[in-house]
mmCIF file of C-alpha atoms in Angstrom:
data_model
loop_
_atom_site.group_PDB
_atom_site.id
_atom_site.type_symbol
_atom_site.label_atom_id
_atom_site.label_comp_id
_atom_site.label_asym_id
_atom_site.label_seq_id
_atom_site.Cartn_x
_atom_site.Cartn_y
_atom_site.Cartn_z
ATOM 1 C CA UNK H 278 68.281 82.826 58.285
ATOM 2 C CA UNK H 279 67.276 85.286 60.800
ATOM 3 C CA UNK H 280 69.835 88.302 60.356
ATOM 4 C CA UNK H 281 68.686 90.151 63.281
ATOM 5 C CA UNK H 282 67.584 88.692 66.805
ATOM 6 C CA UNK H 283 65.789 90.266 69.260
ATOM 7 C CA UNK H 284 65.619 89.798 73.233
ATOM 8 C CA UNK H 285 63.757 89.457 75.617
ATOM 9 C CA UNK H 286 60.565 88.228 73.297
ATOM 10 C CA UNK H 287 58.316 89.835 76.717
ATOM 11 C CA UNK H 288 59.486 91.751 79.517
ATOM 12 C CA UNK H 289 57.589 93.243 82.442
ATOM 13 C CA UNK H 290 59.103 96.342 84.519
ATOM 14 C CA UNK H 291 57.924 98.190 87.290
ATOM 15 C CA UNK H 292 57.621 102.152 86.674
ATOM 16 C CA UNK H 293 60.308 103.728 87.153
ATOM 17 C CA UNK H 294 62.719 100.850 86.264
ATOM 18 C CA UNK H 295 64.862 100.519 83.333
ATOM 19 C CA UNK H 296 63.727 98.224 80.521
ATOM 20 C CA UNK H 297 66.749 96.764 78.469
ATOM 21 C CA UNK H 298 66.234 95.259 75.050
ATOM 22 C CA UNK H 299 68.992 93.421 73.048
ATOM 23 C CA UNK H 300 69.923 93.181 69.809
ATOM 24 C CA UNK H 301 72.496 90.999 67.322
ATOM 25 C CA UNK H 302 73.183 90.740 63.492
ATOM 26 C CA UNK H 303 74.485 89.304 61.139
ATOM 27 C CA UNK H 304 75.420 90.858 58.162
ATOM 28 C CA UNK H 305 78.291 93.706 58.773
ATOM 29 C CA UNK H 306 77.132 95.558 55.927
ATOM 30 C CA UNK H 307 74.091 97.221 57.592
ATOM 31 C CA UNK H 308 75.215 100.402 58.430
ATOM 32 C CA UNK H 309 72.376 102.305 60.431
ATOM 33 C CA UNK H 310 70.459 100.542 63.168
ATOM 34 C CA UNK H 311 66.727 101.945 63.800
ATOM 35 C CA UNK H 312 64.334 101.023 66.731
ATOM 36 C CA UNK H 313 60.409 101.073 66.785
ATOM 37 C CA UNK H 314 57.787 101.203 68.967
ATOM 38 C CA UNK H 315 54.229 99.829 68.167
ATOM 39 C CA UNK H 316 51.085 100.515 69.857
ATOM 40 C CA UNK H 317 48.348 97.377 69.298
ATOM 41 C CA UNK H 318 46.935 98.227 65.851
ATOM 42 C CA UNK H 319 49.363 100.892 65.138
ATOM 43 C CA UNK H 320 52.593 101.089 62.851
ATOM 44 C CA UNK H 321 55.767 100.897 63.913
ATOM 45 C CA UNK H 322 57.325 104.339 64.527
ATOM 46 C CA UNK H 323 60.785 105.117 64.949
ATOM 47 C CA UNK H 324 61.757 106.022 68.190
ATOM 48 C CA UNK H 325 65.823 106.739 67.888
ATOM 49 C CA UNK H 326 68.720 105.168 65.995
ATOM 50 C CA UNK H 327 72.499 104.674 65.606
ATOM 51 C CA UNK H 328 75.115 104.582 62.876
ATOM 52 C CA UNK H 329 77.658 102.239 63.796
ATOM 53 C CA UNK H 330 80.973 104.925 64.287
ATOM 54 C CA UNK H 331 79.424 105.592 67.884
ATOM 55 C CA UNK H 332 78.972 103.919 71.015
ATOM 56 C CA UNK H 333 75.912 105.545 72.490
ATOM 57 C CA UNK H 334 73.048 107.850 71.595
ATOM 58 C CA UNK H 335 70.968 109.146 73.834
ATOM 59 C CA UNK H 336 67.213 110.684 73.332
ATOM 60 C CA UNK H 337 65.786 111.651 76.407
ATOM 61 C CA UNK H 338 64.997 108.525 78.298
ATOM 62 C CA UNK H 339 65.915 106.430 75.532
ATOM 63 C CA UNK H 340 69.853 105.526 74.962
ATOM 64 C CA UNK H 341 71.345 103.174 72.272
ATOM 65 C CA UNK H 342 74.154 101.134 73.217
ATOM 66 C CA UNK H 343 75.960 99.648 70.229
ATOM 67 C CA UNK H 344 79.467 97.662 69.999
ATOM 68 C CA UNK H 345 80.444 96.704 66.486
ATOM 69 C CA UNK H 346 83.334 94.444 67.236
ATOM 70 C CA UNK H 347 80.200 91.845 68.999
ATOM 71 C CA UNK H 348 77.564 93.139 65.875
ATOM 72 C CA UNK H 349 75.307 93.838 69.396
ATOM 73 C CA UNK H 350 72.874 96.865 69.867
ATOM 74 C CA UNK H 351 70.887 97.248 72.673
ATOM 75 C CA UNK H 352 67.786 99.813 73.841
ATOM 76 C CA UNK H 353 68.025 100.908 77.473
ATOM 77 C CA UNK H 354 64.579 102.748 78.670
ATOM 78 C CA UNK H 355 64.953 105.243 82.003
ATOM 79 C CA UNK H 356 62.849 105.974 84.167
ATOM 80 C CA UNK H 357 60.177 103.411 82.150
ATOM 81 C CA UNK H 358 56.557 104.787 82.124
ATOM 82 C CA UNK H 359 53.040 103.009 81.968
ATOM 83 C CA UNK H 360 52.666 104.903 78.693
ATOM 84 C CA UNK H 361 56.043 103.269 77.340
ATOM 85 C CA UNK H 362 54.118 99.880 77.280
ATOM 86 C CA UNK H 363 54.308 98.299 73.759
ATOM 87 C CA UNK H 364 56.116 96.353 71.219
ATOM 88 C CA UNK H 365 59.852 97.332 70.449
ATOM 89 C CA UNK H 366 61.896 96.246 67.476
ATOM 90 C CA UNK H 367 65.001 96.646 66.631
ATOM 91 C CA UNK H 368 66.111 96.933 62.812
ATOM 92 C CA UNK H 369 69.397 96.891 60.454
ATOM 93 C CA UNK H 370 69.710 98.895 57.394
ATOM 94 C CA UNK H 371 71.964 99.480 54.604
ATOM 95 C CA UNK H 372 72.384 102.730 53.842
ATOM 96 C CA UNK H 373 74.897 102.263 50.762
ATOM 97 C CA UNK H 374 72.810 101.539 47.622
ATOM 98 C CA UNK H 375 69.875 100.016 47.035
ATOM 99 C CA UNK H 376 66.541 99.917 48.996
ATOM 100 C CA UNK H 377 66.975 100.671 52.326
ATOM 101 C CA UNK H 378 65.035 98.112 53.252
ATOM 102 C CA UNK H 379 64.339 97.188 57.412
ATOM 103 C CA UNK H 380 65.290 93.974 58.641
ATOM 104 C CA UNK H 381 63.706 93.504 61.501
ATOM 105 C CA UNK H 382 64.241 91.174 64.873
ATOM 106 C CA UNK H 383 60.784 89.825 66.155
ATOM 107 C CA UNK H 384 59.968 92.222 68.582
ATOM 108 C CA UNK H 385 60.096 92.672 72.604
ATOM 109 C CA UNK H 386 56.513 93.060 74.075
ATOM 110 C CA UNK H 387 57.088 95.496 77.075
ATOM 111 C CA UNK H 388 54.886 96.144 80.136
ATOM 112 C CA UNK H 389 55.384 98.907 82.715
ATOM 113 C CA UNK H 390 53.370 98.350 85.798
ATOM 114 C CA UNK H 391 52.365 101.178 87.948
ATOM 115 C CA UNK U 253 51.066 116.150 55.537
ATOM 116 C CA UNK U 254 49.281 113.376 57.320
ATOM 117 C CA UNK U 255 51.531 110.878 57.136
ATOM 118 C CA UNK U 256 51.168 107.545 55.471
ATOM 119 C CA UNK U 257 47.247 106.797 54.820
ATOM 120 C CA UNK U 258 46.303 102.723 54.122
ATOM 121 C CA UNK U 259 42.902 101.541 53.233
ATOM 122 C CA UNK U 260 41.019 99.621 54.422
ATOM 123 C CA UNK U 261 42.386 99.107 57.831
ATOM 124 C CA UNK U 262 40.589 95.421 57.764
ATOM 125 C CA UNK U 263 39.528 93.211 55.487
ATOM 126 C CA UNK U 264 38.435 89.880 56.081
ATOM 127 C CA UNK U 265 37.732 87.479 52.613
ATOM 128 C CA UNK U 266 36.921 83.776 52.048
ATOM 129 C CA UNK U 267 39.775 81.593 50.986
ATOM 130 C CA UNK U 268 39.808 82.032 47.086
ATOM 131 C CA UNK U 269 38.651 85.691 46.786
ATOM 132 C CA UNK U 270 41.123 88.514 45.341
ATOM 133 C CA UNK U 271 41.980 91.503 47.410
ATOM 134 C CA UNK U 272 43.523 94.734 47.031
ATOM 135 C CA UNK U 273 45.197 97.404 49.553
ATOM 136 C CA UNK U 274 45.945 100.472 48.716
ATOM 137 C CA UNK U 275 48.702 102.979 50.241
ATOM 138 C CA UNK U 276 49.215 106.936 49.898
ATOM 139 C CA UNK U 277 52.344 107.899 50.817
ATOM 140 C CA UNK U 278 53.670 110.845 52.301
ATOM 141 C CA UNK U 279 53.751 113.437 50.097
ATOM 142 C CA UNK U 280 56.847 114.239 47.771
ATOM 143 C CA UNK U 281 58.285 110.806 49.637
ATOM 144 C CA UNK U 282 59.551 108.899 46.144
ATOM 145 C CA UNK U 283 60.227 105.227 47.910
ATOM 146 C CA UNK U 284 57.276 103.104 48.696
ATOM 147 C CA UNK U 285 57.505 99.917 50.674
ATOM 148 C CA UNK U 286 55.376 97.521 51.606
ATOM 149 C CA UNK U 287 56.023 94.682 54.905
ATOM 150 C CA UNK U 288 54.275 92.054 56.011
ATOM 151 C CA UNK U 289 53.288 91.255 59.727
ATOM 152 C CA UNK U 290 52.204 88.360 60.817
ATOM 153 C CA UNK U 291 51.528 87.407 64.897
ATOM 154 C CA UNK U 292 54.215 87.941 67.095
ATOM 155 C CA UNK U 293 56.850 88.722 64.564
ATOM 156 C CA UNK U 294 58.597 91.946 63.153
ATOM 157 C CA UNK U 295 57.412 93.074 59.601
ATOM 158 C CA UNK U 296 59.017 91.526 56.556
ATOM 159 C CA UNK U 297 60.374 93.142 53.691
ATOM 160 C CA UNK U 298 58.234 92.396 50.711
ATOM 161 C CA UNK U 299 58.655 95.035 47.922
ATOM 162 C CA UNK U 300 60.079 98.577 47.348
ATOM 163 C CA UNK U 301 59.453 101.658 44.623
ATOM 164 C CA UNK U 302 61.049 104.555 43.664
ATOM 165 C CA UNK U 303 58.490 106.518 42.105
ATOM 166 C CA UNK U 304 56.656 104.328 39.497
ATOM 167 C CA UNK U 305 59.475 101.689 39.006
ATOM 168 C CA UNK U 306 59.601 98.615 41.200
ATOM 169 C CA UNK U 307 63.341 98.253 41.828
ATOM 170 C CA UNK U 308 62.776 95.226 44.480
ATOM 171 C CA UNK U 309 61.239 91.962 45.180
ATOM 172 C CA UNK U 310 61.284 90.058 48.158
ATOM 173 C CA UNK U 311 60.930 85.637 47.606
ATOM 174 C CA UNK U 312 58.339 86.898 49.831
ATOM 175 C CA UNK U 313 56.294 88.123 47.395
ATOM 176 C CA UNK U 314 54.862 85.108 45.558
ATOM 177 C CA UNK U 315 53.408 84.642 42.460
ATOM 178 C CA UNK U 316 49.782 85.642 43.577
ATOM 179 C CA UNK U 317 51.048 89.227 44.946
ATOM 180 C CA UNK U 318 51.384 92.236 42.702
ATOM 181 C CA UNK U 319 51.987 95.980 43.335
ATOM 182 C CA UNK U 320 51.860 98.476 41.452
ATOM 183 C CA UNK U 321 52.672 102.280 41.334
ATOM 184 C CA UNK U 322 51.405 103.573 38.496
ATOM 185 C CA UNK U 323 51.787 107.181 39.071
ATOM 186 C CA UNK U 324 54.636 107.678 41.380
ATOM 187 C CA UNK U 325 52.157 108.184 43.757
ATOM 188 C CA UNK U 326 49.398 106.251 45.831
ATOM 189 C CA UNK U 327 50.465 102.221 45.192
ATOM 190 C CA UNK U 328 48.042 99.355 45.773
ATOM 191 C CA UNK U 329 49.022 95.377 46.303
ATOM 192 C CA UNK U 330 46.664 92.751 45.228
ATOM 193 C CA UNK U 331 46.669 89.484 46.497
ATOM 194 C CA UNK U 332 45.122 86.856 44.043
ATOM 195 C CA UNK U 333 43.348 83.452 45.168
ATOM 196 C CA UNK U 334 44.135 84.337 49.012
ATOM 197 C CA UNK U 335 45.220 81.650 51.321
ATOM 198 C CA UNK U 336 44.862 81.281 55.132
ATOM 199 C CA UNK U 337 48.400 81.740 55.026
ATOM 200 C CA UNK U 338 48.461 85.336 53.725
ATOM 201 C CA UNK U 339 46.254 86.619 57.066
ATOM 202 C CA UNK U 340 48.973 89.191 58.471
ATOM 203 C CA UNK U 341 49.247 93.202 58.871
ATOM 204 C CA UNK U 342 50.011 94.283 55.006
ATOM 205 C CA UNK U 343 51.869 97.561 56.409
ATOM 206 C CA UNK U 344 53.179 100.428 53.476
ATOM 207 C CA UNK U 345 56.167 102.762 54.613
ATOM 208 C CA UNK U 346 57.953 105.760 52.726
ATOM 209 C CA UNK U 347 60.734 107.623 52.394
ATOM 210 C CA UNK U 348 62.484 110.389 50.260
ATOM 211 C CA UNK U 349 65.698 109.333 48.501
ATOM 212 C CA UNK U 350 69.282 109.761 49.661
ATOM 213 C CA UNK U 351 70.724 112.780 49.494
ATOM 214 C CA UNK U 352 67.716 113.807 51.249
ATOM 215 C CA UNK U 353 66.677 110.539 52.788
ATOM 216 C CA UNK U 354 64.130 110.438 55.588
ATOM 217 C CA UNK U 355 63.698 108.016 57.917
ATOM 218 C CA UNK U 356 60.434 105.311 56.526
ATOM 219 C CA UNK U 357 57.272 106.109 58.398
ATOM 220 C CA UNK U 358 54.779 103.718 58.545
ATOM 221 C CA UNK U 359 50.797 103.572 57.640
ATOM 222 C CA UNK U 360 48.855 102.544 60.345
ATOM 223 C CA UNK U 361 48.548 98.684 58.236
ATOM 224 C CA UNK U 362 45.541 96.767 56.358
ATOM 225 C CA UNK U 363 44.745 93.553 58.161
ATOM 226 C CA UNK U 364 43.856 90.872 56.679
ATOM 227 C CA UNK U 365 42.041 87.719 57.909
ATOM 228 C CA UNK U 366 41.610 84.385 55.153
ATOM 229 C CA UNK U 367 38.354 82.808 56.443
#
């Protein structure tokens, strides 16, 4: 059972654009929803994330869109770079007890072409 | 602080052979994971520490696999009688606790190819 999907799997953008990534769950008891980026050969880093009691966080170029009632998040890149080129994934956490353990969706490769 | 450290970076073994990873956390960080990647897919929970205690399991984590964390500190995960199977990115995160809880950062993985 695959609590969290991720789309697109690939998606090419031309600079400048915006790059849109999409996210679902399952389970309503994650409470905190991280994103990653991953350079080839790299670990995942955490770019920005979002408890569910707002809408929208914004980071710079990066903005999270979440709406609880659909259990959707989604990553919207501005102004998308050649340097922004990588793997995203999106992730679901519970915060309340335990061990904050990522679930993660499968990952969105981006390209940004000059 | 320079982050999470993970040695080796690759490791490549016959079919059969036992391996181990090892992982240094960030310092003072008490939670230790460890993920798997394999091709194309996000990393998978496979087991979790605070300090020395391993509080979590994935069905992941089969009978072959064991970590350990003896000291609170660095952890390693063994892999006994590999498979081609278990090729993937072995990545280790950590964290501090809740109140204080940090975000995980991530190692830079161990990849490992069964030949």
């Amino acid at each position: 059972q695959q609590q969290v999907k991720q789309s697109p799997q690939s998606l090419i953008v031309q600079k400048g654009g915006i790059s849109i990534i999409n996210c679902a769950y399952e389970n309503t008891a994650f409470d905190y929803f991280p994103w990653y980026q991953q350079f080839p050969g790299k670990g995942p880093a955490l770019l920005i994330a979002i408890r569910p009691d707002v809408s929208e966080k914004k980071e710079g170029r990066f903005t999270i869109s979440f709406n609880k009632s659909a259990k959707q998040f989604s990553l919207h890149i501005m102004d998308s770079q050649p340097g922004d080129s990588a793997t995203y994934f999106c992730a679901a956490q519970f915060r309340g007890a335990g061990s904050y353990q990522l679930t993660f969706g499968k990952g969105t490769k981006l390209s940004v072409i000059p | 602080d320079t982050g999470v450290s993970q040695d080796p970076r690759h490791k490549i073994t016959k079919r059969g052979q036992n391996v181990t990873f090892r992982c240094d956390p960030i310092s003072e960080h008490n939670r230790l994971y460890w993920y798997r990647q394999t091709l194309g897919q996000g990393p998978e929970f496979l087991t979790y520490f605070q300090n020395e205690a391993q509080l979590e399991k994935s069905r992941l984590l089969s009978d072959r696999f064991s970590a350990e964390r003896p000291k609170g500190s660095f952890s390693t995960l063994e892999i006994q009688r590999t498979e081609q199977g278990d090729s993937a990115m072995y990545l280790c995160a950590s964290s501090l606790r809740a109140p204080k809880h940090t975000e995980a950062f991530f190692g830079q993985g161990t990849r490992l190819t069964v030949v």
